[in-house]
Short mmCIF file of C-alpha atoms and ligand atoms in Angstrom, two decimals:
data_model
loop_
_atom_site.label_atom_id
_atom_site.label_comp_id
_atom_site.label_asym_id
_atom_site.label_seq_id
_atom_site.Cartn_x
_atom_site.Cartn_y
_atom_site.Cartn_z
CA UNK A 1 2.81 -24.11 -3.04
CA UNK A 2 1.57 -20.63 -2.61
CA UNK A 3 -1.64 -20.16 -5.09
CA UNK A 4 -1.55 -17.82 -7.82
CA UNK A 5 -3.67 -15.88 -9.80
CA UNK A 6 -3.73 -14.89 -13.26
CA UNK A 7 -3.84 -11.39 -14.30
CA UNK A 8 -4.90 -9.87 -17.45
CA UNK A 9 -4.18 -6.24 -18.33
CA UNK A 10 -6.00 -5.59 -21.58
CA UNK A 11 -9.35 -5.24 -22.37
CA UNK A 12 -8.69 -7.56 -25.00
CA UNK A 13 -7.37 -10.67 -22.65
CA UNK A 14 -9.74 -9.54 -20.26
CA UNK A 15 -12.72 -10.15 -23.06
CA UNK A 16 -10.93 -13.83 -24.33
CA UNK A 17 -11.08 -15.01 -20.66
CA UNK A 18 -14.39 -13.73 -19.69
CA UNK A 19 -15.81 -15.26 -22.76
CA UNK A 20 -14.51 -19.13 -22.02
CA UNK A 21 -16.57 -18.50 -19.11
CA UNK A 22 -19.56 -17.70 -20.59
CA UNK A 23 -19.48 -20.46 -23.41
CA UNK A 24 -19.22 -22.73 -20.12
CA UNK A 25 -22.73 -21.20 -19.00
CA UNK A 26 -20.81 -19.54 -16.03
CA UNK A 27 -22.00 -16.15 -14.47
CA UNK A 28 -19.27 -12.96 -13.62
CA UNK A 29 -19.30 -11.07 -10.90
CA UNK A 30 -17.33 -8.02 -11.03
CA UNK A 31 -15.37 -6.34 -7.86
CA UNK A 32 -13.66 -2.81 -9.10
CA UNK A 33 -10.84 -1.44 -6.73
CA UNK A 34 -8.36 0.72 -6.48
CA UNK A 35 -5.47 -1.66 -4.68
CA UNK A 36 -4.06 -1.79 -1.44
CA UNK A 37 -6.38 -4.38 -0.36
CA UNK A 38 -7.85 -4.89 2.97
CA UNK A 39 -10.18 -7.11 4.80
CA UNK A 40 -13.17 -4.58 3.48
CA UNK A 41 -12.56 -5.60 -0.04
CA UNK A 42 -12.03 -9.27 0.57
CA UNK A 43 -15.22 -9.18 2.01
CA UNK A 44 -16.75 -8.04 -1.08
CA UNK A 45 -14.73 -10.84 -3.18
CA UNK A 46 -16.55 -13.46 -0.41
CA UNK A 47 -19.29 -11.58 -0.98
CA UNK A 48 -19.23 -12.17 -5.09
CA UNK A 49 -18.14 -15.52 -4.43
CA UNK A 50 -21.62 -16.10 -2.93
CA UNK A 51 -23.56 -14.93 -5.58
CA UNK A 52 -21.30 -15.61 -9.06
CA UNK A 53 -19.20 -18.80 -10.47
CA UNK A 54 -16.51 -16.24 -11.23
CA UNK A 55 -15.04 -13.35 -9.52
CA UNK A 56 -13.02 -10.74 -11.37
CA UNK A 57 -10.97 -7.92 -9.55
CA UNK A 58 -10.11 -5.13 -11.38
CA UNK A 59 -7.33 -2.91 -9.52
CA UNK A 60 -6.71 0.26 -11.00
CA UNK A 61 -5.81 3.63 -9.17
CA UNK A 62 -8.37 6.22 -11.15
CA UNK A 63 -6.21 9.00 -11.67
CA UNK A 64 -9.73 10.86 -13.22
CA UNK A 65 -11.60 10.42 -9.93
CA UNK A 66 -8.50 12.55 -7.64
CA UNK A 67 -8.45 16.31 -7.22
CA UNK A 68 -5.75 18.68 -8.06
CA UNK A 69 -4.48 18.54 -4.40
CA UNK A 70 -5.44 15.23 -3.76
CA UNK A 71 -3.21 12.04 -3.09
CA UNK A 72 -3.14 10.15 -6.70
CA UNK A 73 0.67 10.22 -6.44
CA UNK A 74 0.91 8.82 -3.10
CA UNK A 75 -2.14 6.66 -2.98
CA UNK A 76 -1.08 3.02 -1.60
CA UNK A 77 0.11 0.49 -4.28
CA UNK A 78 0.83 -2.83 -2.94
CA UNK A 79 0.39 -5.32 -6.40
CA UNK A 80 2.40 -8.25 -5.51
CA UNK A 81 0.23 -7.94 -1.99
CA UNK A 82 -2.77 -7.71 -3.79
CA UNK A 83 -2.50 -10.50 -5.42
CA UNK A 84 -1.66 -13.32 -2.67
CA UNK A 85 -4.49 -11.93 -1.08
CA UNK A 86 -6.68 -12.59 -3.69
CA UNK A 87 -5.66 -15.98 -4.50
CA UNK A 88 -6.15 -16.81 -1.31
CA UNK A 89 -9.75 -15.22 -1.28
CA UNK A 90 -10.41 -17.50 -4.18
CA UNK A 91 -11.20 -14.73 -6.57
CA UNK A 92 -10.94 -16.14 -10.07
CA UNK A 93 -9.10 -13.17 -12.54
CA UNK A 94 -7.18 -9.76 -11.70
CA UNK A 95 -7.73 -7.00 -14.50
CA UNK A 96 -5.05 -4.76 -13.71
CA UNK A 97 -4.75 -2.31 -16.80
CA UNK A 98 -2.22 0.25 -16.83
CA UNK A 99 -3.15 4.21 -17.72
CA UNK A 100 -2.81 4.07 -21.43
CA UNK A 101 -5.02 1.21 -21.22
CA UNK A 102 -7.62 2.79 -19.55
CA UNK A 103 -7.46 6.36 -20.89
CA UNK A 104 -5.76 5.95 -24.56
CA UNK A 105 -4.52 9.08 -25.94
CA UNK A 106 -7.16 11.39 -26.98
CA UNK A 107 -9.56 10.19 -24.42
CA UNK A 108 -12.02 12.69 -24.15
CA UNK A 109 -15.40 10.96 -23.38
CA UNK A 110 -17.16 11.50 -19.20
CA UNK A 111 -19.84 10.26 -17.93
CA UNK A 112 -21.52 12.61 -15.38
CA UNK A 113 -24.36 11.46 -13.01
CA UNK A 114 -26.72 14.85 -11.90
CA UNK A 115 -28.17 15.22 -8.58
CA UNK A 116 -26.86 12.32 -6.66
CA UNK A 117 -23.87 13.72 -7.07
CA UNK A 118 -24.07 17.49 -6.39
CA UNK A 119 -23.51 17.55 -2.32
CA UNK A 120 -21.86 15.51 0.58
CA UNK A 121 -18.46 14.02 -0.78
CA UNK A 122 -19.44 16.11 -4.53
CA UNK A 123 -19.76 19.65 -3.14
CA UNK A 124 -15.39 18.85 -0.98
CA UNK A 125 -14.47 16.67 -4.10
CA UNK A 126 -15.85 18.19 -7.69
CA UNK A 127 -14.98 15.94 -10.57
CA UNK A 128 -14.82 13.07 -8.02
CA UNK A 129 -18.07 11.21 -8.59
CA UNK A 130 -17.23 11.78 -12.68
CA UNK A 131 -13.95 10.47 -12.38
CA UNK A 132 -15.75 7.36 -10.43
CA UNK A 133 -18.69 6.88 -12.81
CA UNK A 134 -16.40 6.99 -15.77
CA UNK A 135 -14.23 4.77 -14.77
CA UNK A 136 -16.96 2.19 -13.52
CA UNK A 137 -18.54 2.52 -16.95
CA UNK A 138 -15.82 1.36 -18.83
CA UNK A 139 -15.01 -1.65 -16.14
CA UNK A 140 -18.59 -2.68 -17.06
CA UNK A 141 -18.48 -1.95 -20.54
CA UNK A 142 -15.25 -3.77 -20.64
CA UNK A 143 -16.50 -6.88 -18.49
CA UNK A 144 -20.19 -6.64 -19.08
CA UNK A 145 -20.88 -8.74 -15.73
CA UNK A 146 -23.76 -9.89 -14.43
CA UNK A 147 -23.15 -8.62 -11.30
CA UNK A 148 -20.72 -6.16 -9.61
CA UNK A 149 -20.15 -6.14 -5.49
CA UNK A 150 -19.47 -2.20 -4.47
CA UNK A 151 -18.86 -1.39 -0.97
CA UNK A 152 -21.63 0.54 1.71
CA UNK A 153 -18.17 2.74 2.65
CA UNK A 154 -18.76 4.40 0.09
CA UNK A 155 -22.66 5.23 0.19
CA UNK A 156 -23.03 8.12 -2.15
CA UNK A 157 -20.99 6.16 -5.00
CA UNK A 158 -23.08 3.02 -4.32
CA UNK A 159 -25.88 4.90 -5.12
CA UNK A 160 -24.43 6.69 -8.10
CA UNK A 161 -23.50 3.75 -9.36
CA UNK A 162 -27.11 2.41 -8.97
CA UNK A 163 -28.33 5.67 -10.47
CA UNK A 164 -25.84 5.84 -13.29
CA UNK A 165 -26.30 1.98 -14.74
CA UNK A 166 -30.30 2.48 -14.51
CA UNK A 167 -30.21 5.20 -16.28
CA UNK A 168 -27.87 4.04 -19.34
CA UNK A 169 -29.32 0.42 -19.35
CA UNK A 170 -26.32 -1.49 -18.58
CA UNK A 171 -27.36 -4.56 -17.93
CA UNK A 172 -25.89 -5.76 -14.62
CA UNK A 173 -26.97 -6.32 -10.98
CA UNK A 174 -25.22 -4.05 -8.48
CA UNK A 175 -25.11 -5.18 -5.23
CA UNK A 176 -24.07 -3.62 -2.01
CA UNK A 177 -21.72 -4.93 0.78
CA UNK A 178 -21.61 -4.53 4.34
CA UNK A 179 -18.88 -2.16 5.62
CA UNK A 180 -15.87 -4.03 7.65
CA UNK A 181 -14.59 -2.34 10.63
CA UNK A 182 -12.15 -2.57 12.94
CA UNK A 183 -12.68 -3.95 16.64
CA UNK A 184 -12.59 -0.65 18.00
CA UNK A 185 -15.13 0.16 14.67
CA UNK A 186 -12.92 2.33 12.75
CA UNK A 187 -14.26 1.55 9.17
CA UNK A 188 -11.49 -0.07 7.15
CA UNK A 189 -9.75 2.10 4.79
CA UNK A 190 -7.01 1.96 2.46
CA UNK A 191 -6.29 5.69 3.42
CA UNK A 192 -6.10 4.31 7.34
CA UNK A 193 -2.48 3.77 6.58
CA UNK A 194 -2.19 8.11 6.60
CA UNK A 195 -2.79 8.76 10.00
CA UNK A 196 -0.36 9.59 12.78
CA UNK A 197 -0.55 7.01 16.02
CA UNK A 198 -2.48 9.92 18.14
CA UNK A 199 -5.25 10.61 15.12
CA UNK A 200 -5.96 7.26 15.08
CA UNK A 201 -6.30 6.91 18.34
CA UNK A 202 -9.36 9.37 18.14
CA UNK A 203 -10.79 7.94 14.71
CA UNK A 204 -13.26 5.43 16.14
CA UNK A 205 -15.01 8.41 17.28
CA UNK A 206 -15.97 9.01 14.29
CA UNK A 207 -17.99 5.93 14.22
CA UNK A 208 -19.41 6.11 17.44
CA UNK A 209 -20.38 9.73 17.18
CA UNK A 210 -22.61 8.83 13.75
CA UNK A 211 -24.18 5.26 15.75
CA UNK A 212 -24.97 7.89 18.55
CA UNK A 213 -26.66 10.16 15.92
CA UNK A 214 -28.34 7.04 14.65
CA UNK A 215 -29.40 5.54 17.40
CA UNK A 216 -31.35 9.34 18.76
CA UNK A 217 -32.95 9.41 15.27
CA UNK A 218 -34.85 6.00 16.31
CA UNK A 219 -35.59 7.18 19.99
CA UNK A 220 -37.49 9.91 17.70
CA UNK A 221 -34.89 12.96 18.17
CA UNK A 222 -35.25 15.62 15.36
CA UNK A 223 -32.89 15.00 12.48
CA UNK A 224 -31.36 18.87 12.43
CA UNK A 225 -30.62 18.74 15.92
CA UNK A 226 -28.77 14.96 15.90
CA UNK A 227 -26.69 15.44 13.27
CA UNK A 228 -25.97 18.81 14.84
CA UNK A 229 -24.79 17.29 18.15
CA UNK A 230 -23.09 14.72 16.15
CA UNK A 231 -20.82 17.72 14.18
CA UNK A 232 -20.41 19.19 17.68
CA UNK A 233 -19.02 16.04 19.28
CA UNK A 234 -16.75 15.60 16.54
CA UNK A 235 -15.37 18.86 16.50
CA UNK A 236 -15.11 19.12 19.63
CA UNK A 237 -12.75 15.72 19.50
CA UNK A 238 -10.61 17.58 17.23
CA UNK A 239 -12.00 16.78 13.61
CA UNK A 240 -12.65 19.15 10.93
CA UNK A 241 -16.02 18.15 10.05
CA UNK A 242 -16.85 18.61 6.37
CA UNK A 243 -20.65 17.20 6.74
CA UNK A 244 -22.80 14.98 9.36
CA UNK A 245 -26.00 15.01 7.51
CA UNK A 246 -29.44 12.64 7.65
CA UNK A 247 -30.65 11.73 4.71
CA UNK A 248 -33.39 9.67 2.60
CA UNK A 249 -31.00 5.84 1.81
CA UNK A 250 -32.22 5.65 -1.47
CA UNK A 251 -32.29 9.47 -2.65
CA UNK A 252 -29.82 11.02 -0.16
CA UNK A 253 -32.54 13.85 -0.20
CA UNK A 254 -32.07 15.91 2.63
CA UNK A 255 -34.91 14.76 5.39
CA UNK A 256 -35.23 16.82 8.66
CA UNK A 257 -37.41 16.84 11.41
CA UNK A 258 -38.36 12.88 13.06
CA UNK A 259 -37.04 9.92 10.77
CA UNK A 260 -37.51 6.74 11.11
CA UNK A 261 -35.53 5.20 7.96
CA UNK A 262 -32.32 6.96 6.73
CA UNK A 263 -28.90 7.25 6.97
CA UNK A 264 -26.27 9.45 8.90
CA UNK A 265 -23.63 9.76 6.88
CA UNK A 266 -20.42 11.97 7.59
CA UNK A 267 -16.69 13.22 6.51
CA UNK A 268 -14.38 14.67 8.41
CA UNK A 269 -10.57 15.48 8.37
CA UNK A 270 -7.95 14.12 10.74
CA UNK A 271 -5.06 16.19 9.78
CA UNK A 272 -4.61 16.23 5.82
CA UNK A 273 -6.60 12.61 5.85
CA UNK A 274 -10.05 12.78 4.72
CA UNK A 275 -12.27 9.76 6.16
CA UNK A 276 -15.58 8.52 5.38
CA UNK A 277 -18.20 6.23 7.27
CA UNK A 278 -21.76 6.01 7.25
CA UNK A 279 -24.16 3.92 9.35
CA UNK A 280 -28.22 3.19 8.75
CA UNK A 281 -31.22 4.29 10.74
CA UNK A 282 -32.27 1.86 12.48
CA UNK A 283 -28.52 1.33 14.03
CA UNK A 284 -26.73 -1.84 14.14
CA UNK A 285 -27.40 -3.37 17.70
CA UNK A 286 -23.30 -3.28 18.43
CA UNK A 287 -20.97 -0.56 17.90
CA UNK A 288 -18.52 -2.46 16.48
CA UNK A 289 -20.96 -4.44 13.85
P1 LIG B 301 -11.42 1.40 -3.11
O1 LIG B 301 -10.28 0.47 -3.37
O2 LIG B 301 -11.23 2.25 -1.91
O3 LIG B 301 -11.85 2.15 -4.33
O4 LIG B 301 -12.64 0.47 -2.74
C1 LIG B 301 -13.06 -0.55 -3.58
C2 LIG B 301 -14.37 -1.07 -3.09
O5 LIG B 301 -14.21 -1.57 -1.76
C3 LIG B 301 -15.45 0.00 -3.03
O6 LIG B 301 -16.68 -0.56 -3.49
C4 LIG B 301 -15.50 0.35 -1.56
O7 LIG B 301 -16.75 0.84 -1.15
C5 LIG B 301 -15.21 -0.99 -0.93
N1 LIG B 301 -14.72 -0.85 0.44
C6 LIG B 301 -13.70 -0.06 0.86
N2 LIG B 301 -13.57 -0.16 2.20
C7 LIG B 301 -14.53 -1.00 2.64
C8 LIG B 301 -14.93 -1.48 3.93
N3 LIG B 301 -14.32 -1.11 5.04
N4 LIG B 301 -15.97 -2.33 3.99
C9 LIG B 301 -16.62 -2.73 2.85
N5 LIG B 301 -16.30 -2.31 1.61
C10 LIG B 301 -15.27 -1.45 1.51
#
């Protein structure tokens, strides 16, 4: 018998369901995604598993968090995949609400996070980190969890995420997962799917290019001048580099000069596909962690 899992796509059902759990003295742990799951996201259900008594998904493609010109339209939707995947991750509830759901008419209300949010992936994508911390405020507002599992891929929203639920007291825990990669350590990605055979044949460089970066910064090199070489070496590869930049893990202040703890994070363009990765300082001792 293949296992199933039940899905809820109100707020209401949603609310009924979480609530039987809590009369039974059970915690929540709360995983928000946007679909077209991979190994990365599993990971973080594993990783909620760990930590909760119950694991909620919520899949939901944030049409608030995409750019004019960006790729709501064609963003990967796999439900029915989705959800085997997650019954056989053992998460416990899907909340898959549809637009109107989300965003009933007249929805009007944002939820904008300063500073954090003003450069790297917020100075290529304005509106993005909005369209993110709105929609995570409602997930939590709608779940109230005590925890919810968010992914180190995406560095700069982990830590507006951090940023945004400290500073409107909700009360959860967030916590932060590992990033999966590939063997060759191509950082899963449900945008991986875009690129042609030959531009992902050059994507781990990516990875290996920001490692390199980290791994000068803690044999003492100058932060200007590694993530320089780093932007360099990727260019020359044949990205478009939007940033390679060094900066505080906690703040994402800018830090130049010798580091010892920080993180090189960096975008870049293959083609139209816009990809993401990020590694600490200190490196990982393997390339392909
Ligand atoms: P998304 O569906 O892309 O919005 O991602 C949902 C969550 O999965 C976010 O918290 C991401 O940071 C996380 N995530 C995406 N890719 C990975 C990965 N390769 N490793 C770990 N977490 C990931």
């Amino acid at each position: 018998m293949p296992e199933v899992i039940t899905t809820v796509r109100t707020v209401k059902d949603l609310r009924a369901r979480l609530a039987a759990w809590r009369k039974a003295g059970e915690t929540v742990a709360l995983v928000p995604t946007m679909g077209a799951l991979h190994a990365g996201h599993l990971a973080l259900v594993t990783l909620a598993k760990s930590k909760a008594d119950r694991v909620v998904v919520s899949i939901f493609v944030n049409p608030i968090q995409f750019g004019p010109r960006e790729d709501f339209t064609t963003y990967p939707r796999d439900e029915a995949g989705d959800l085997a995947k997650l019954a056989k991750a053992g998460a416990h509830l899907v909340y898959a609400p549809d637009l109107a759901e989300m965003y009933p008419k007249g929805f009007t209300t944002h939820v904008k996070v300063g500073d954090l949010t003003e450069d790297l992936c917020g100075s290529a994508r304005p509106n993005h980190f909005e369209g993110v911390a709105t929609v995570v405020t409602k997930l939590l507002l709608q779940s109230a969890p005590d925890m919810a599992v968010f992914g180190e891929k995406d560095y700069q929203q982990l830590l507006v995420i951090k940023r945004l639920v400290r500073d409107l007291d909700i009360q959860v825990e967030i916590v932060g997962g590992e990033i999966v990669r590939e063997g060759d350590g191509v950082a899963l990605s449900s945008r991986n799917g875009y690129l042609s055979p030959a531009e992902r044949k050059i994507a781990p460089l990516l990875y290996q290019t920001i490692h390199d970066v980290a791994a000068h910064l803690a044999q003492g090199e100058g932060a200007d001048a590694a993530s320089e070489a780093g932007r360099f070496k990727l260019e020359a590869a044949g990205f478009r580099v939007d940033y390679v930049a060094v900066r505080d893990p906690d703040t994402l202040a800018p830090l130049s000069g010798p580091v010892s703890h920080a993180r090189v994070l960096a975008a870049v363009y293959l083609g139209k596909t816009r990809l993401i990765d990020n590694v600490p300082v200190p490196p990982p001792a393997s390339t392909n962690r």
